[in-house]
């Protein structure tokens, strides 16, 4: 469901599959474990292989934003699919977690 | 003209969310929806079912969720209901970012997503009988 790699001081986290109420707990826990990595200055959530997400996912992302903000670590969202992009846009979350294109060094 | 209907009853448990949204998505295939329309329907159904799971019943109490879909001409009508505790103030619940559970990292965007992704949304609730969400989407 989740893979990651640290490139320099940027932690890339790929979230795959479906993010809803049923999967949220496990994904939240794993994201928190991964983002505890020391030396990380920036996190990128790569969503190209996330096939479904409803507003439960917004809550999960906002929760991670609040935790990392306290440490001064910004989060970016990369490559969401159309359906997920619409939910993210509607929520206004890109105002605090900007959307980026990330193509180099695919996982 | 095309007419069809279905009804599904499931245990109010988050593990049934994917099942419920996929059933409704499969049901409406006869109307030849676009990929975007299917995604909209799946997301809206997921929001409605999640509301039942998270808010419908008192914590630890087992409950049931009923999902009905009805095709009439080119319009898909969806009804998602629980027999749970009801919503105290519906207009408050419909406000974007309103949540009764901010401590659980909830976005409060569920009804806003349903309203945006579907053509109509109607919520009725009574503490004695539960909550029903009705949505329609024209797939013509």
Tab-separated table of N, CA, C and O in Angstrom, chain B residues 16 27 55 72 113-114:
chain	number	residue	atom	x	y	z
B	16	UNK	N	-17.372	-2.703	4.398
B	16	UNK	CA	-18.398	-2.782	3.351
B	16	UNK	C	-18.452	-1.549	2.453
B	16	UNK	O	-19.256	-1.498	1.513
B	27	UNK	N	-23.973	-1.391	-11.076
B	27	UNK	CA	-25.401	-1.336	-11.389
B	27	UNK	C	-25.702	-0.309	-12.482
B	27	UNK	O	-26.556	-0.533	-13.343
B	55	UNK	N	-20.949	7.841	11.816
B	55	UNK	CA	-21.850	8.651	12.647
B	55	UNK	C	-23.211	8.008	12.918
B	55	UNK	O	-23.931	8.454	13.804
B	72	UNK	N	-34.138	5.436	-13.729
B	72	UNK	CA	-35.376	5.849	-14.370
B	72	UNK	C	-34.977	6.721	-15.545
B	72	UNK	O	-34.369	7.774	-15.370
B	113	UNK	N	-18.785	16.910	-0.877
B	113	UNK	CA	-18.386	16.046	-1.996
B	113	UNK	C	-19.626	15.472	-2.684
B	113	UNK	O	-19.751	15.499	-3.910
B	114	UNK	N	-20.582	14.962	-1.894
B	114	UNK	CA	-21.809	14.396	-2.481
B	114	UNK	C	-22.541	15.446	-3.304
B	114	UNK	O	-22.988	15.193	-4.416
